[in-house]
Amino acid sequence: MATGEGKTYKVPIGPVHVGLKEPITAWLDVDGERVVNATIRPGAIHRGIEYMARERNPIQVIYLAERICGICSFAHITAFVRAVEDAAKIPVPLRAQYIRTILLELERLHSHILWAGVACYTIGFDAAFHLGMQLREQIMDVLEIMTGNRVNYGVGTVGGVRRDITPAVASAIHAMANFYRIHFRTFVDAVFEDPVVKARMRGVGVLSAEDAVRCCALGPTARGSGLRLDLRHSAPYEAYGDIVVKPVVPQDIFGEVHGDVFDRFAVRALEVYQSLDIIEKAMEGLPEGDLMWEPKLPKLLAYLKQAEGEGFAALEAPRGDDTHVVRLVKGDENVTSWKVRAPTYSNAVSWPLMFRQQELADVPLIINSIDPCISCMERVLTTDRSDGSSRVLEGKHLSDLCRAKSRAWGVASDLPRTGTARRMGA
Amino acid sequence: MTVAYNARFVPAAFPDVLKGLLGDRWKEVRVHDRPGGKEGAVQYREYWFDLAREELLPLVDALSSLDAVHFHVLSGDDMGDCVALVYHFSLGSAAGRGARVGVFPRVCLPKDDLSVPSLWSRIPGVEYSEREMREFLGVTFEGLPNTASIFLPEDWDENVKPWRRDGAGLAPEHVRELS
């Protein structure tokens, strides 16, 4: 690694890149190739969604909420409708609670597998990336059979859900679960048995348990640091009231916690199996009954117009606790005020701590480690403050840098490449 | 002092703690029971209540003696004569199944003095929320070191506070209607 000469360069990453689902800028202070400090600046795609809700009724806002994120769209609308149900005191039929739970776990499955594949791509393990993408299609097919869409399903509503689990959907879900029980192991073996993966992820982007608590880190980011933080466990909502979920933490997998990218990877990989268990239990226990508290839309809207109160909902989305807060005022047919707090909003506070003393080549991986949507960089402008000169580093250069580090580990490592990883030619 | 979640936090003991902190005002606390699952049993509870701004730091210190306070977000709104901020905290985040307690104090700030103590020195995780409420509602957080804009553009007019419903809020020319 190039060492610095006491000169610090400021390197902006972002805000816009083809691989970034949520545009965000990380200003890195770099000495040689070592990151000394980092400042995060979000806001490039602030759309004023909460402001827009002031002129929309709660049912219209569902469709706005669904467009906050393409990956965890159902998590967002479920958090929103739960907040409205809390404010307006609306009970949800049991069958709807179970269907919500199943959809939330299907969403977690495809989000986690997407993330794991993209993390492999970031370090140049393309075979595992392609395998991950291929595996993920099974869930996307189930979502499409159930809802008609691969993303933004349009299934949630205040007081219930709008689609049932028919016998055809149930058999597609069972077939999918059986498929993953058999085939996801191939991906896990390919990654966990590969010495280069371990060398690239162990000890990289460390977040200590104490920092994770202080920065209010969430979801797999917090669990990767050893915190048993999972709202499905600490605040059971919907069918999680019947289905016990134990937080997945590295100390239960490896006997110790590093709080690094590898631990975050392991947590997400094992949560895939946990989600399969939850889906199977929910399918077994799926009660008969109504899908909605009030199926007649004009009646529901009239009730909501008379509702007065504040409501809060936090649920365990794939990336962590997704929080929505609403305030309804009697006589106002619209959502008077709405606050959305996606998990990245909280986890990004921990980013500067993860970047410190890390190599520039590891930055794409660290960025990726908290958020399954953010993968790599398109271009970076480096500025030499001493003479004011600047040059653009293309995405390819950074990608080559990141991959060259993997190759160096592959050559230097004397560990045997085992089983699946060797067969895949990684 | 090490900051860690208290695995032995007991949610059933929390109402008495809150009664001790609020005294007679306990009667005004809005308790939201959150049911889930087949028996319709209450799985966890959330407590909404009003607080004066000078009571905020003592409350956070009192909560911190029970468990590391997990901060979700600040929600806020322009209520006409004041700006209301609601702090969304959790206790018992890692204390077992159903142990989470939601603690949601609301602080109303008069329009002629929109200032409140920052919680940043106690909970660094509040930074984004406090910066967001500063730029969207015009609240000053005393003790917050980084007060730079977070979500609004670099060239945003600092005098315009998008979530305010009075003269400081958005003018019609700021809003682009989508078809």
Coordinates of N, CA, C and O in Angstrom, one line a residue, chain B residues 9-81:
Chain B
F9 N -32.8 -5.2 31.2 CA -33.9 -4.2 31.2 C -35.2 -4.9 31.4 O -35.6 -5.8 30.7
V10 N -36.1 -4.4 32.3 CA -37.4 -5.0 32.6 C -38.5 -4.0 32.1 O -38.7 -3.0 32.8
P11 N -39.2 -4.3 31.0 CA -40.2 -3.3 30.5 C -41.3 -3.1 31.5 O -41.9 -2.0 31.6
A12 N -41.7 -4.1 32.3 CA -42.8 -4.0 33.2 C -42.5 -2.9 34.3 O -43.5 -2.4 34.9
A13 N -41.3 -2.7 34.6 CA -40.9 -1.7 35.6 C -40.9 -0.3 35.1 O -40.9 0.7 35.9
F14 N -41.0 -0.1 33.7 CA -40.9 1.2 33.2 C -42.0 2.2 33.6 O -41.7 3.4 33.8
P15 N -43.3 1.8 33.6 CA -44.3 2.8 33.9 C -44.1 3.4 35.2 O -44.3 4.7 35.4
D16 N -43.6 2.7 36.2 CA -43.3 3.3 37.5 C -42.2 4.4 37.5 O -42.2 5.4 38.1
V17 N -41.2 4.1 36.6 CA -40.1 5.0 36.4 C -40.7 6.3 35.8 O -40.3 7.4 36.3
L18 N -41.5 6.1 34.8 CA -42.1 7.3 34.1 C -43.0 8.1 35.1 O -43.0 9.3 35.1
K19 N -43.7 7.4 35.9 CA -44.6 8.0 36.9 C -43.7 8.9 37.8 O -44.1 10.0 38.2
G20 N -42.6 8.3 38.2 CA -41.7 9.1 39.1 C -41.2 10.3 38.5 O -41.0 11.4 39.1
L21 N -40.9 10.2 37.2 CA -40.3 11.4 36.4 C -41.4 12.4 36.2 O -41.1 13.6 36.2
L22 N -42.6 12.0 35.9 CA -43.7 13.0 35.4 C -44.6 13.4 36.6 O -45.3 14.4 36.4
G23 N -44.6 12.7 37.7 CA -45.5 13.1 38.8 C -47.0 13.0 38.3 O -47.4 12.1 37.6
D24 N -47.7 14.1 38.6 CA -49.2 14.1 38.3 C -49.4 14.1 36.8 O -50.5 13.7 36.3
R25 N -48.4 14.5 36.0 CA -48.6 14.5 34.5 C -48.7 13.1 33.9 O -48.9 13.0 32.8
W26 N -48.4 12.1 34.7 CA -48.5 10.7 34.3 C -49.9 10.4 33.7 O -50.0 9.7 32.7
K27 N -50.9 11.1 34.2 CA -52.3 10.8 33.8 C -52.5 11.2 32.3 O -53.4 10.8 31.6
E28 N -51.6 12.2 31.9 CA -51.8 12.6 30.5 C -51.0 11.8 29.5 O -51.0 12.1 28.3
V29 N -50.2 10.8 30.0 CA -49.4 10.0 29.1 C -50.3 9.2 28.2 O -51.3 8.6 28.7
R30 N -50.1 9.2 26.9 CA -50.9 8.4 26.0 C -50.1 7.1 25.7 O -49.1 7.1 25.1
V31 N -50.7 6.0 26.3 CA -50.0 4.7 26.1 C -50.6 4.0 24.9 O -51.8 3.8 24.9
H32 N -49.8 3.6 24.0 CA -50.2 2.9 22.8 C -49.9 1.4 23.0 O -48.7 1.0 23.0
D33 N -50.9 0.5 23.1 CA -50.7 -0.9 23.2 C -50.5 -1.4 21.8 O -51.3 -1.1 20.9
R34 N -49.5 -2.2 21.5 CA -49.2 -2.7 20.2 C -49.4 -4.2 20.1 O -48.5 -5.0 20.6
P35 N -50.6 -4.7 19.7 CA -50.8 -6.1 19.6 C -50.2 -6.8 18.4 O -49.9 -6.1 17.4
G36 N -50.1 -8.1 18.4 CA -49.6 -8.8 17.2 C -49.8 -10.3 17.4 O -49.7 -10.8 18.5
G37 N -50.2 -11.0 16.4 CA -50.3 -12.5 16.5 C -51.7 -12.9 16.9 O -52.6 -12.1 17.0
K38 N -51.8 -14.3 17.0 CA -53.1 -14.9 17.1 C -53.9 -14.6 18.3 O -55.1 -14.4 18.3
E39 N -53.3 -14.4 19.5 CA -54.1 -14.2 20.7 C -54.5 -12.7 20.8 O -55.2 -12.3 21.7
G40 N -54.0 -11.9 19.9 CA -54.2 -10.5 20.0 C -53.6 -9.8 21.2 O -54.0 -8.8 21.7
A41 N -52.6 -10.5 21.8 CA -51.9 -10.1 23.0 C -51.1 -8.8 22.7 O -50.6 -8.6 21.6
V42 N -51.0 -8.0 23.7 CA -50.1 -6.8 23.6 C -48.7 -7.3 23.6 O -48.2 -7.9 24.5
Q43 N -48.0 -7.0 22.5 CA -46.6 -7.4 22.4 C -45.6 -6.4 23.0 O -44.5 -6.8 23.5
Y44 N -45.9 -5.2 22.9 CA -45.0 -4.1 23.5 C -45.8 -2.8 23.6 O -47.0 -2.7 23.0
R45 N -45.3 -1.8 24.3 CA -46.0 -0.6 24.5 C -45.2 0.6 24.1 O -43.9 0.6 24.2
E46 N -45.9 1.7 23.7 CA -45.2 3.0 23.4 C -45.9 4.1 24.2 O -47.1 4.1 24.4
Y47 N -45.0 5.0 24.8 CA -45.5 6.0 25.7 C -45.3 7.4 25.0 O -44.2 7.7 24.8
W48 N -46.4 8.1 24.8 CA -46.3 9.5 24.2 C -46.6 10.5 25.3 O -47.6 10.3 26.0
F49 N -45.8 11.5 25.5 CA -46.2 12.5 26.5 C -45.5 13.8 26.2 O -44.6 13.9 25.3
D50 N -46.0 14.9 26.8 CA -45.4 16.2 26.6 C -44.4 16.6 27.7 O -44.5 16.1 28.8
L51 N -43.4 17.4 27.2 CA -42.3 17.7 28.1 C -41.9 19.1 27.8 O -42.0 19.6 26.7
A52 N -41.4 19.8 28.9 CA -40.8 21.1 28.7 C -39.4 20.9 28.2 O -38.8 19.9 28.5
R53 N -38.9 21.9 27.4 CA -37.6 21.7 26.8 C -36.5 21.5 27.9 O -35.5 20.8 27.7
E54 N -36.6 22.2 29.0 CA -35.6 22.0 30.1 C -35.6 20.7 30.7 O -34.7 20.3 31.5
E55 N -36.7 19.9 30.5 CA -36.8 18.6 31.1 C -36.2 17.5 30.2 O -36.1 16.3 30.6
L56 N -35.8 17.9 29.0 CA -35.4 16.9 28.0 C -34.1 16.2 28.4 O -34.0 15.0 28.4
L57 N -33.1 17.0 28.7 CA -31.8 16.3 29.1 C -31.9 15.5 30.4 O -31.4 14.4 30.4
P58 N -32.6 16.0 31.4 CA -32.8 15.1 32.6 C -33.5 13.8 32.3 O -33.2 12.8 32.8
L59 N -34.5 13.9 31.3 CA -35.2 12.7 31.0 C -34.2 11.7 30.3 O -34.2 10.5 30.6
V60 N -33.4 12.2 29.3 CA -32.5 11.3 28.6 C -31.5 10.7 29.6 O -31.2 9.5 29.5
D61 N -31.1 11.5 30.6 CA -30.1 11.0 31.6 C -30.8 9.9 32.4 O -30.2 8.9 32.8
A62 N -32.1 10.1 32.8 CA -32.8 9.1 33.6 C -33.0 7.9 32.8 O -32.8 6.8 33.3
L63 N -33.3 8.0 31.5 CA -33.5 6.8 30.7 C -32.2 6.1 30.5 O -32.2 4.8 30.5
S64 N -31.1 6.8 30.4 CA -29.8 6.2 30.2 C -29.4 5.4 31.4 O -28.6 4.5 31.2
S65 N -29.9 5.7 32.5 CA -29.6 4.9 33.7 C -30.2 3.5 33.7 O -29.9 2.6 34.4
L66 N -31.3 3.4 32.8 CA -32.0 2.1 32.7 C -31.4 1.2 31.6 O -31.3 0.0 31.7
D67 N -31.0 1.9 30.5 CA -30.5 1.2 29.3 C -29.9 2.2 28.4 O -30.2 3.4 28.5
A68 N -29.0 1.7 27.5 CA -28.5 2.6 26.4 C -29.7 3.1 25.6 O -30.5 2.2 25.1
V69 N -29.9 4.4 25.4 CA -31.1 4.9 24.7 C -30.9 4.7 23.2 O -29.9 5.2 22.7
H70 N -31.8 4.0 22.6 CA -31.7 3.9 21.2 C -32.6 5.0 20.6 O -33.8 5.0 20.9
F71 N -32.0 5.8 19.7 CA -32.8 6.9 19.1 C -33.2 6.5 17.7 O -32.4 6.1 16.9
H72 N -34.5 6.6 17.4 CA -35.0 6.3 16.1 C -34.9 7.5 15.2 O -34.2 7.5 14.2
V73 N -35.6 8.5 15.6 CA -35.8 9.7 14.7 C -36.5 10.8 15.5 O -37.1 10.6 16.5
L74 N -36.3 12.0 14.9 CA -37.1 13.2 15.4 C -38.2 13.4 14.4 O -37.9 13.5 13.2
S75 N -39.5 13.5 14.9 CA -40.5 14.0 13.9 C -40.9 15.3 14.4 O -40.9 15.6 15.6
G76 N -41.3 16.2 13.5 CA -41.7 17.5 13.9 C -42.7 18.1 13.0 O -42.9 17.7 11.9
D77 N -43.4 19.1 13.5 CA -44.4 19.8 12.7 C -44.6 21.2 13.2 O -44.4 21.5 14.4
D78 N -45.0 22.1 12.3 CA -45.4 23.4 12.7 C -46.9 23.4 13.1 O -47.8 23.1 12.4
M79 N -47.1 23.7 14.4 CA -48.5 23.6 15.0 C -49.2 24.9 15.0 O -50.3 25.0 15.6
G80 N -48.7 25.9 14.4 CA -49.3 27.2 14.4 C -48.5 28.2 15.3 O -47.7 28.9 14.9
D81 N -48.8 28.1 16.6 CA -48.1 29.0 17.6 C -46.8 28.4 18.0 O -46.0 29.1 18.7

